[in-house]
Amino acid sequence: MQFIDQARVTVKAGRGGDGIVAFRREKYVPAGGPSGGDGGRGADVLLVADANLQTLLDFKYKRQFLAVDGRRGGPNRCTGASGNHLVIKVPCGTVVRDARTSILLGDLTDAGEELLVAFGGRGGLGNAHYLSNRNRAPEKFTEGREGEEWLLQLELKLLAEVGIIGLPNAGKSTLISVLSAARPKIADYPFTTLVPNLGVVRRPSGDGTVFADIPGLIAGAAQGAGLGHDFLRHIERTRLLIHLIDSSAEDVVADLNVVEGELTAYGHGLDQRPRLVVLNKIELLDPASLEELVEKVSQQVQASGGLPVLAISAAASKNLPQLLAAVWQQLGIIQP
């Protein structure tokens, strides 16, 4: 399944039904008078969050949504039928904006949450409304009004409590694959991960926490370089970030600073989000080199008020319980 996290759609509510001109004509009822009914109301357009959807893929193939018009009025003051609301399902975590002005219209985060994005047109009035002492046989009626039409920008921001970030080939996909049942593509070349991957990791209490593996960031990601700019929005909702670093890289501190700099450049409070700095692939280092590296990175992290540095091997499943314990502590699931 393709992962689509942005879409632009047009929604148009239904037009109100027209009122009609009619007169009551029954035997033994002389001068029955006007009896034209009102038109029905046009259908509204609603966006509803659906927990079963994970992507905006459906909007790649259908970009225009038209609601049903109201029915015209009938004789004997019968009001025309109103149109049934048009319900459009979107994934939980969808942000809705006016595409022309970028004004935020709503943020659908909980399953079943609704957002009314276009009002249906009001139905017209029949001639029965215009009866008066001066006009006993009015032939005036009004037409139904047009429904609202909007161009909407939909953006999906994944709902995950923990986001895994880092440079390409830091081992993010490997980590989420060993912590959860997620099976992302894993290979020994950069930018293997082209879309965010979600995995559910079991808590000590037995329920699950959603982890998100974000495609690799590079220098300039906040300005659009590489893949990171398109997916940085997905960690805006996270409570905790795991900054994964390849411990076998030539300059680990420089790699650390690249990603930290991109978080600051992107803004939205990401640079203030709690982060665990984790050195991965420690199976490639000897104990002395690893100890020296942890000390060096710790000095850099502690200088900026960060959390203690951890060292793991996702491929060899080494020190993963210690990593999860630190995650649960930061999320307040277990006490330190």
mmCIF file of C-alpha atoms in Angstrom:
data_model
loop_
_atom_site.group_PDB
_atom_site.id
_atom_site.type_symbol
_atom_site.label_atom_id
_atom_site.label_comp_id
_atom_site.label_asym_id
_atom_site.label_seq_id
_atom_site.Cartn_x
_atom_site.Cartn_y
_atom_site.Cartn_z
ATOM 1 C CA MET A 1 0.000 0.000 0.000
ATOM 2 C CA GLN A 2 1.324 3.454 -0.909
ATOM 3 C CA PHE A 3 1.846 5.926 1.906
ATOM 4 C CA ILE A 4 0.261 9.251 0.956
ATOM 5 C CA ASP A 5 0.332 11.916 3.678
ATOM 6 C CA GLN A 6 -0.837 14.994 1.733
ATOM 7 C CA ALA A 7 -3.827 15.544 -0.498
ATOM 8 C CA ARG A 8 -5.828 18.427 -1.940
ATOM 9 C CA VAL A 9 -9.554 17.917 -2.466
ATOM 10 C CA THR A 10 -12.602 19.951 -3.435
ATOM 11 C CA VAL A 11 -15.795 19.525 -1.443
ATOM 12 C CA LYS A 12 -19.173 20.999 -2.392
ATOM 13 C CA ALA A 13 -22.256 20.835 -0.220
ATOM 14 C CA GLY A 14 -25.666 20.216 -1.741
ATOM 15 C CA ARG A 15 -27.848 22.960 -3.152
ATOM 16 C CA GLY A 16 -31.113 23.690 -1.384
ATOM 17 C CA GLY A 17 -34.307 22.645 -3.130
ATOM 18 C CA ASP A 18 -36.561 25.276 -4.707
ATOM 19 C CA GLY A 19 -39.854 26.295 -3.208
ATOM 20 C CA ILE A 20 -42.891 25.946 -5.494
ATOM 21 C CA VAL A 21 -46.054 27.774 -6.397
ATOM 22 C CA ALA A 22 -49.152 25.670 -5.762
ATOM 23 C CA PHE A 23 -52.782 26.281 -4.764
ATOM 24 C CA ARG A 24 -55.086 24.075 -2.786
ATOM 25 C CA ARG A 25 -57.786 22.712 -5.021
ATOM 26 C CA GLU A 26 -60.243 20.411 -3.297
ATOM 27 C CA LYS A 27 -63.936 19.801 -3.734
ATOM 28 C CA TYR A 28 -66.075 21.808 -1.341
ATOM 29 C CA VAL A 29 -63.057 23.988 -0.369
ATOM 30 C CA PRO A 30 -63.537 27.214 -2.318
ATOM 31 C CA ALA A 31 -60.596 29.586 -2.530
ATOM 32 C CA GLY A 32 -58.283 27.076 -0.885
ATOM 33 C CA GLY A 33 -55.343 29.445 -1.061
ATOM 34 C CA PRO A 34 -51.642 28.968 -1.658
ATOM 35 C CA SER A 35 -50.115 25.645 -0.591
ATOM 36 C CA GLY A 36 -46.648 25.592 -2.148
ATOM 37 C CA GLY A 37 -44.095 23.864 0.107
ATOM 38 C CA ASP A 38 -40.497 24.786 0.912
ATOM 39 C CA GLY A 39 -37.493 23.135 -0.646
ATOM 40 C CA GLY A 40 -35.338 20.724 1.330
ATOM 41 C CA ARG A 41 -31.920 21.646 2.700
ATOM 42 C CA GLY A 42 -28.822 20.631 0.758
ATOM 43 C CA ALA A 43 -26.561 17.980 2.290
ATOM 44 C CA ASP A 44 -23.583 19.004 4.436
ATOM 45 C CA VAL A 45 -20.082 17.581 3.952
ATOM 46 C CA LEU A 46 -18.447 15.971 6.997
ATOM 47 C CA LEU A 47 -14.945 14.615 7.552
ATOM 48 C CA VAL A 48 -14.833 11.731 10.030
ATOM 49 C CA ALA A 49 -11.689 10.195 11.546
ATOM 50 C CA ASP A 50 -11.478 6.440 10.954
ATOM 51 C CA ALA A 51 -9.029 4.301 12.947
ATOM 52 C CA ASN A 52 -8.931 1.718 10.138
ATOM 53 C CA LEU A 53 -7.280 4.121 7.679
ATOM 54 C CA GLN A 54 -3.522 4.716 7.719
ATOM 55 C CA THR A 55 -2.959 6.862 4.635
ATOM 56 C CA LEU A 56 -4.606 9.453 2.384
ATOM 57 C CA LEU A 57 -4.239 7.131 -0.598
ATOM 58 C CA ASP A 58 -7.965 7.227 -1.439
ATOM 59 C CA PHE A 59 -7.715 10.934 -2.217
ATOM 60 C CA LYS A 60 -5.094 10.294 -4.869
ATOM 61 C CA TYR A 61 -7.783 8.830 -7.126
ATOM 62 C CA LYS A 62 -10.787 10.908 -6.119
ATOM 63 C CA ARG A 63 -10.323 14.613 -5.507
ATOM 64 C CA GLN A 64 -13.836 16.014 -5.874
ATOM 65 C CA PHE A 65 -16.719 15.280 -3.520
ATOM 66 C CA LEU A 66 -20.223 16.518 -4.271
ATOM 67 C CA ALA A 67 -23.025 16.245 -1.730
ATOM 68 C CA VAL A 68 -26.666 15.578 -2.644
ATOM 69 C CA ASP A 69 -29.002 18.488 -3.383
ATOM 70 C CA GLY A 70 -32.231 19.039 -1.473
ATOM 71 C CA ARG A 71 -35.521 18.196 -3.199
ATOM 72 C CA ARG A 72 -37.963 20.847 -4.331
ATOM 73 C CA GLY A 73 -41.070 21.481 -2.272
ATOM 74 C CA GLY A 74 -44.437 19.863 -2.940
ATOM 75 C CA PRO A 75 -48.106 20.879 -2.886
ATOM 76 C CA ASN A 76 -50.153 20.950 0.311
ATOM 77 C CA ARG A 77 -47.251 22.686 2.041
ATOM 78 C CA CYS A 78 -45.062 19.595 1.812
ATOM 79 C CA THR A 79 -41.390 20.344 2.432
ATOM 80 C CA GLY A 80 -38.944 18.702 0.054
ATOM 81 C CA ALA A 81 -36.564 16.052 1.357
ATOM 82 C CA SER A 82 -33.203 17.263 2.661
ATOM 83 C CA GLY A 83 -30.063 15.640 1.315
ATOM 84 C CA ASN A 84 -28.243 13.036 3.400
ATOM 85 C CA HIS A 85 -24.909 14.272 4.742
ATOM 86 C CA LEU A 86 -21.859 13.308 2.715
ATOM 87 C CA VAL A 87 -19.419 11.575 5.105
ATOM 88 C CA ILE A 88 -15.769 11.405 4.023
ATOM 89 C CA LYS A 89 -13.518 9.135 6.094
ATOM 90 C CA VAL A 90 -9.945 10.205 6.816
ATOM 91 C CA PRO A 91 -7.183 8.663 8.970
ATOM 92 C CA CYS A 92 -6.817 9.694 12.592
ATOM 93 C CA GLY A 93 -4.263 12.470 12.771
ATOM 94 C CA THR A 94 -5.480 14.353 9.692
ATOM 95 C CA VAL A 95 -5.038 18.125 9.749
ATOM 96 C CA VAL A 96 -7.515 20.071 7.583
ATOM 97 C CA ARG A 97 -6.708 23.510 6.165
ATOM 98 C CA ASP A 98 -8.229 25.896 3.661
ATOM 99 C CA ALA A 99 -5.922 25.391 0.680
ATOM 100 C CA ARG A 100 -6.203 29.023 -0.418
ATOM 101 C CA THR A 101 -5.455 30.725 2.903
ATOM 102 C CA SER A 102 -3.782 27.898 4.911
ATOM 103 C CA ILE A 103 -6.173 28.647 7.795
ATOM 104 C CA LEU A 104 -6.509 25.647 10.112
ATOM 105 C CA LEU A 105 -10.067 24.288 10.017
ATOM 106 C CA GLY A 106 -9.643 21.261 12.238
ATOM 107 C CA ASP A 107 -7.419 18.467 13.534
ATOM 108 C CA LEU A 108 -9.020 15.020 13.651
ATOM 109 C CA THR A 109 -7.066 12.945 16.157
ATOM 110 C CA ASP A 110 -9.644 10.648 17.781
ATOM 111 C CA ALA A 111 -11.597 7.889 16.042
ATOM 112 C CA GLY A 112 -15.132 9.047 15.268
ATOM 113 C CA GLU A 113 -14.298 12.739 15.568
ATOM 114 C CA GLU A 114 -16.218 14.822 13.015
ATOM 115 C CA LEU A 115 -15.531 18.109 11.228
ATOM 116 C CA LEU A 116 -18.203 19.940 9.239
ATOM 117 C CA VAL A 117 -16.331 21.424 6.271
ATOM 118 C CA ALA A 118 -19.164 22.623 3.993
ATOM 119 C CA PHE A 119 -22.714 23.715 4.859
ATOM 120 C CA GLY A 120 -25.567 22.683 2.618
ATOM 121 C CA GLY A 121 -27.665 25.375 0.961
ATOM 122 C CA ARG A 122 -30.919 26.470 2.559
ATOM 123 C CA GLY A 123 -34.117 25.412 0.835
ATOM 124 C CA GLY A 124 -36.259 27.989 -0.974
ATOM 125 C CA LEU A 125 -39.659 29.147 0.274
ATOM 126 C CA GLY A 126 -42.942 28.123 -1.303
ATOM 127 C CA ASN A 127 -45.714 30.579 -2.100
ATOM 128 C CA ALA A 128 -47.570 29.608 1.090
ATOM 129 C CA HIS A 129 -45.078 31.846 2.947
ATOM 130 C CA TYR A 130 -46.209 34.924 1.064
ATOM 131 C CA LEU A 131 -49.905 34.798 1.912
ATOM 132 C CA SER A 132 -51.117 38.077 3.382
ATOM 133 C CA ASN A 133 -54.291 40.090 3.746
ATOM 134 C CA ARG A 134 -53.283 42.166 0.753
ATOM 135 C CA ASN A 135 -52.204 39.212 -1.426
ATOM 136 C CA ARG A 136 -54.514 36.231 -1.115
ATOM 137 C CA ALA A 137 -53.090 34.383 -4.126
ATOM 138 C CA PRO A 138 -49.318 34.950 -4.145
ATOM 139 C CA GLU A 139 -47.325 33.466 -6.969
ATOM 140 C CA LYS A 140 -43.957 34.260 -5.449
ATOM 141 C CA PHE A 141 -41.448 31.632 -4.402
ATOM 142 C CA THR A 142 -37.671 31.528 -3.829
ATOM 143 C CA GLU A 143 -35.017 29.234 -5.192
ATOM 144 C CA GLY A 144 -32.745 27.160 -2.990
ATOM 145 C CA ARG A 145 -29.300 28.482 -2.160
ATOM 146 C CA GLU A 146 -26.062 26.972 -3.355
ATOM 147 C CA GLY A 147 -24.086 24.872 -0.920
ATOM 148 C CA GLU A 148 -20.612 25.909 0.192
ATOM 149 C CA GLU A 149 -17.616 24.855 -1.892
ATOM 150 C CA TRP A 150 -14.112 24.628 -0.465
ATOM 151 C CA LEU A 151 -10.670 23.596 -1.620
ATOM 152 C CA LEU A 152 -9.126 21.686 1.282
ATOM 153 C CA GLN A 153 -5.552 20.727 2.048
ATOM 154 C CA LEU A 154 -5.317 17.468 4.006
ATOM 155 C CA GLU A 155 -2.124 16.600 5.885
ATOM 156 C CA LEU A 156 -1.599 13.412 7.834
ATOM 157 C CA LYS A 157 0.510 13.556 10.977
ATOM 158 C CA LEU A 158 1.051 10.106 12.412
ATOM 159 C CA LEU A 159 -0.149 9.468 15.944
ATOM 160 C CA ALA A 160 2.881 7.946 17.668
ATOM 161 C CA GLU A 161 4.189 8.479 21.182
ATOM 162 C CA VAL A 162 7.803 7.694 20.296
ATOM 163 C CA GLY A 163 9.627 8.793 17.139
ATOM 164 C CA ILE A 164 12.901 7.231 15.959
ATOM 165 C CA ILE A 165 15.075 9.717 14.071
ATOM 166 C CA GLY A 166 18.614 9.806 12.740
ATOM 167 C CA LEU A 167 20.777 9.924 9.636
ATOM 168 C CA PRO A 168 20.236 7.395 6.842
ATOM 169 C CA ASN A 169 21.522 3.907 7.664
ATOM 170 C CA ALA A 170 21.610 4.530 11.416
ATOM 171 C CA GLY A 171 19.566 1.352 11.952
ATOM 172 C CA LYS A 172 16.156 2.877 12.637
ATOM 173 C CA SER A 173 14.216 0.290 10.637
ATOM 174 C CA THR A 174 16.158 -2.554 12.223
ATOM 175 C CA LEU A 175 15.367 -1.203 15.682
ATOM 176 C CA ILE A 176 11.621 -0.914 15.107
ATOM 177 C CA SER A 177 11.584 -4.380 13.526
ATOM 178 C CA VAL A 178 13.105 -6.023 16.620
ATOM 179 C CA LEU A 179 11.018 -4.022 19.097
ATOM 180 C CA SER A 180 7.682 -4.603 17.355
ATOM 181 C CA ALA A 181 5.954 -6.686 14.693
ATOM 182 C CA ALA A 182 6.640 -4.050 12.033
ATOM 183 C CA ARG A 183 8.531 -5.363 8.991
ATOM 184 C CA PRO A 184 10.012 -2.375 7.165
ATOM 185 C CA LYS A 185 12.420 -2.689 4.262
ATOM 186 C CA ILE A 186 15.990 -3.073 5.531
ATOM 187 C CA ALA A 187 19.085 -2.812 3.342
ATOM 188 C CA ASP A 188 22.711 -1.644 3.538
ATOM 189 C CA TYR A 189 22.292 1.550 1.509
ATOM 190 C CA PRO A 190 21.030 5.033 2.444
ATOM 191 C CA PHE A 191 17.364 6.051 2.162
ATOM 192 C CA THR A 192 16.091 2.479 2.356
ATOM 193 C CA THR A 193 13.114 3.851 4.280
ATOM 194 C CA LEU A 194 11.052 6.083 1.989
ATOM 195 C CA VAL A 195 7.934 6.331 4.153
ATOM 196 C CA PRO A 196 7.341 6.359 7.914
ATOM 197 C CA ASN A 197 6.823 2.956 9.510
ATOM 198 C CA LEU A 198 4.671 2.353 12.565
ATOM 199 C CA GLY A 199 5.155 -0.410 15.102
ATOM 200 C CA VAL A 200 3.407 -1.211 18.379
ATOM 201 C CA VAL A 201 5.744 -2.031 21.266
ATOM 202 C CA ARG A 202 4.320 -3.843 24.278
ATOM 203 C CA ARG A 203 4.472 -1.971 27.562
ATOM 204 C CA PRO A 204 5.158 -3.621 30.931
ATOM 205 C CA SER A 205 1.433 -3.229 31.676
ATOM 206 C CA GLY A 206 0.568 -5.324 28.610
ATOM 207 C CA ASP A 207 -0.924 -2.670 26.335
ATOM 208 C CA GLY A 208 0.965 -1.087 23.450
ATOM 209 C CA THR A 209 2.818 2.110 22.579
ATOM 210 C CA VAL A 210 3.159 3.247 18.974
ATOM 211 C CA PHE A 211 6.708 3.858 17.697
ATOM 212 C CA ALA A 212 7.338 5.648 14.395
ATOM 213 C CA ASP A 213 10.439 5.106 12.253
ATOM 214 C CA ILE A 214 11.039 8.348 10.324
ATOM 215 C CA PRO A 215 13.000 8.355 7.026
ATOM 216 C CA GLY A 216 16.613 9.431 7.391
ATOM 217 C CA LEU A 217 17.426 13.114 7.834
ATOM 218 C CA ILE A 218 20.333 14.854 6.151
ATOM 219 C CA ALA A 219 21.805 18.338 6.379
ATOM 220 C CA GLY A 220 19.264 20.779 4.991
ATOM 221 C CA ALA A 221 16.269 18.512 5.630
ATOM 222 C CA ALA A 222 14.326 21.339 7.292
ATOM 223 C CA GLN A 223 14.688 23.344 4.056
ATOM 224 C CA GLY A 224 13.574 20.454 1.849
ATOM 225 C CA ALA A 225 16.750 18.440 1.214
ATOM 226 C CA GLY A 226 16.387 14.678 1.048
ATOM 227 C CA LEU A 227 13.274 13.005 2.418
ATOM 228 C CA GLY A 228 13.211 14.422 5.917
ATOM 229 C CA HIS A 229 11.358 17.655 5.166
ATOM 230 C CA ASP A 230 8.279 15.773 4.000
ATOM 231 C CA PHE A 231 8.172 13.583 7.098
ATOM 232 C CA LEU A 232 9.363 15.792 9.944
ATOM 233 C CA ARG A 233 5.705 16.684 10.516
ATOM 234 C CA HIS A 234 5.103 13.114 11.661
ATOM 235 C CA ILE A 235 7.149 13.595 14.826
ATOM 236 C CA GLU A 236 5.334 16.776 15.848
ATOM 237 C CA ARG A 237 2.852 14.720 17.880
ATOM 238 C CA THR A 238 5.409 12.473 19.595
ATOM 239 C CA ARG A 239 6.107 12.742 23.304
ATOM 240 C CA LEU A 240 9.634 11.326 23.083
ATOM 241 C CA LEU A 241 12.303 11.056 20.379
ATOM 242 C CA ILE A 242 14.957 8.368 20.059
ATOM 243 C CA HIS A 243 17.924 9.861 18.229
ATOM 244 C CA LEU A 244 19.722 6.847 16.784
ATOM 245 C CA ILE A 245 23.367 7.251 15.746
ATOM 246 C CA ASP A 246 25.656 4.851 13.904
ATOM 247 C CA SER A 247 28.533 4.336 16.368
ATOM 248 C CA SER A 248 30.804 3.124 13.544
ATOM 249 C CA ALA A 249 30.577 6.450 11.671
ATOM 250 C CA GLU A 250 33.698 8.502 11.083
ATOM 251 C CA ASP A 251 32.528 11.469 13.176
ATOM 252 C CA VAL A 252 29.732 10.516 15.556
ATOM 253 C CA VAL A 253 29.539 13.951 17.183
ATOM 254 C CA ALA A 254 29.181 15.634 13.794
ATOM 255 C CA ASP A 255 26.344 13.234 12.903
ATOM 256 C CA LEU A 256 24.672 14.084 16.211
ATOM 257 C CA ASN A 257 24.912 17.797 15.522
ATOM 258 C CA VAL A 258 23.505 17.474 11.980
ATOM 259 C CA VAL A 259 20.226 15.980 13.146
ATOM 260 C CA GLU A 260 19.967 18.216 16.193
ATOM 261 C CA GLY A 261 20.479 21.228 13.950
ATOM 262 C CA GLU A 262 17.681 20.122 11.633
ATOM 263 C CA LEU A 263 15.270 19.768 14.550
ATOM 264 C CA THR A 264 16.071 23.322 15.583
ATOM 265 C CA ALA A 265 15.733 24.631 12.027
ATOM 266 C CA TYR A 266 12.376 22.922 11.513
ATOM 267 C CA GLY A 267 10.899 24.467 14.656
ATOM 268 C CA HIS A 268 7.436 23.493 15.944
ATOM 269 C CA GLY A 269 9.060 22.749 19.305
ATOM 270 C CA LEU A 270 10.949 19.678 18.094
ATOM 271 C CA ASP A 271 14.225 20.921 19.550
ATOM 272 C CA GLN A 272 12.516 21.081 22.965
ATOM 273 C CA ARG A 273 11.111 17.553 22.758
ATOM 274 C CA PRO A 274 12.701 15.057 25.214
ATOM 275 C CA ARG A 275 15.260 12.925 23.351
ATOM 276 C CA LEU A 276 17.198 9.775 24.103
ATOM 277 C CA VAL A 277 20.523 9.725 22.257
ATOM 278 C CA VAL A 278 21.291 6.094 21.421
ATOM 279 C CA LEU A 279 24.483 4.740 19.884
ATOM 280 C CA ASN A 280 23.676 1.793 17.623
ATOM 281 C CA LYS A 281 25.806 -0.930 15.995
ATOM 282 C CA ILE A 282 28.086 -1.276 19.041
ATOM 283 C CA GLU A 283 28.926 -4.812 17.909
ATOM 284 C CA LEU A 284 31.310 -3.186 15.431
ATOM 285 C CA LEU A 285 33.428 -1.565 18.178
ATOM 286 C CA ASP A 286 35.788 -3.001 20.761
ATOM 287 C CA PRO A 287 34.903 -2.305 24.428
ATOM 288 C CA ALA A 288 37.607 0.343 24.907
ATOM 289 C CA SER A 289 36.599 2.315 21.823
ATOM 290 C CA LEU A 290 32.941 2.079 22.781
ATOM 291 C CA GLU A 291 33.558 3.377 26.289
ATOM 292 C CA GLU A 292 35.562 6.291 24.933
ATOM 293 C CA LEU A 293 32.859 7.081 22.369
ATOM 294 C CA VAL A 294 30.056 6.995 24.937
ATOM 295 C CA GLU A 295 31.997 9.373 27.157
ATOM 296 C CA LYS A 296 32.639 11.754 24.252
ATOM 297 C CA VAL A 297 29.009 11.837 23.128
ATOM 298 C CA SER A 298 27.774 12.111 26.719
ATOM 299 C CA GLN A 299 29.821 15.265 27.239
ATOM 300 C CA GLN A 300 28.243 16.766 24.126
ATOM 301 C CA VAL A 301 24.704 15.781 25.144
ATOM 302 C CA GLN A 302 24.997 16.745 28.804
ATOM 303 C CA ALA A 303 26.329 20.177 27.791
ATOM 304 C CA SER A 304 22.948 20.858 26.172
ATOM 305 C CA GLY A 305 20.970 19.428 29.100
ATOM 306 C CA GLY A 306 20.141 16.129 27.418
ATOM 307 C CA LEU A 307 19.409 12.695 28.852
ATOM 308 C CA PRO A 308 22.074 10.025 29.467
ATOM 309 C CA VAL A 309 23.471 8.364 26.336
ATOM 310 C CA LEU A 310 22.645 4.701 25.730
ATOM 311 C CA ALA A 311 24.552 2.133 23.654
ATOM 312 C CA ILE A 312 22.747 -0.724 21.893
ATOM 313 C CA SER A 313 22.926 -3.149 19.019
ATOM 314 C CA ALA A 314 19.593 -3.476 17.244
ATOM 315 C CA ALA A 315 20.896 -6.181 14.910
ATOM 316 C CA ALA A 316 22.274 -8.267 17.803
ATOM 317 C CA SER A 317 19.392 -7.350 20.178
ATOM 318 C CA LYS A 318 21.858 -6.085 22.774
ATOM 319 C CA ASN A 319 20.875 -3.684 25.578
ATOM 320 C CA LEU A 320 17.340 -3.315 24.205
ATOM 321 C CA PRO A 321 15.700 -3.896 27.629
ATOM 322 C CA GLN A 322 17.702 -0.955 29.001
ATOM 323 C CA LEU A 323 16.529 1.206 26.082
ATOM 324 C CA LEU A 324 12.880 0.300 26.643
ATOM 325 C CA ALA A 325 13.225 0.906 30.377
ATOM 326 C CA ALA A 326 14.492 4.422 29.645
ATOM 327 C CA VAL A 327 11.601 4.982 27.213
ATOM 328 C CA TRP A 328 8.982 3.870 29.756
ATOM 329 C CA GLN A 329 10.539 6.112 32.398
ATOM 330 C CA GLN A 330 10.417 9.150 30.130
ATOM 331 C CA LEU A 331 6.793 8.412 29.233
ATOM 332 C CA GLY A 332 5.920 8.041 32.922
ATOM 333 C CA ILE A 333 4.834 4.424 32.479
ATOM 334 C CA ILE A 334 7.281 3.141 35.114
ATOM 335 C CA GLN A 335 8.989 5.023 37.885
ATOM 336 C CA PRO A 336 12.762 5.583 37.691
#
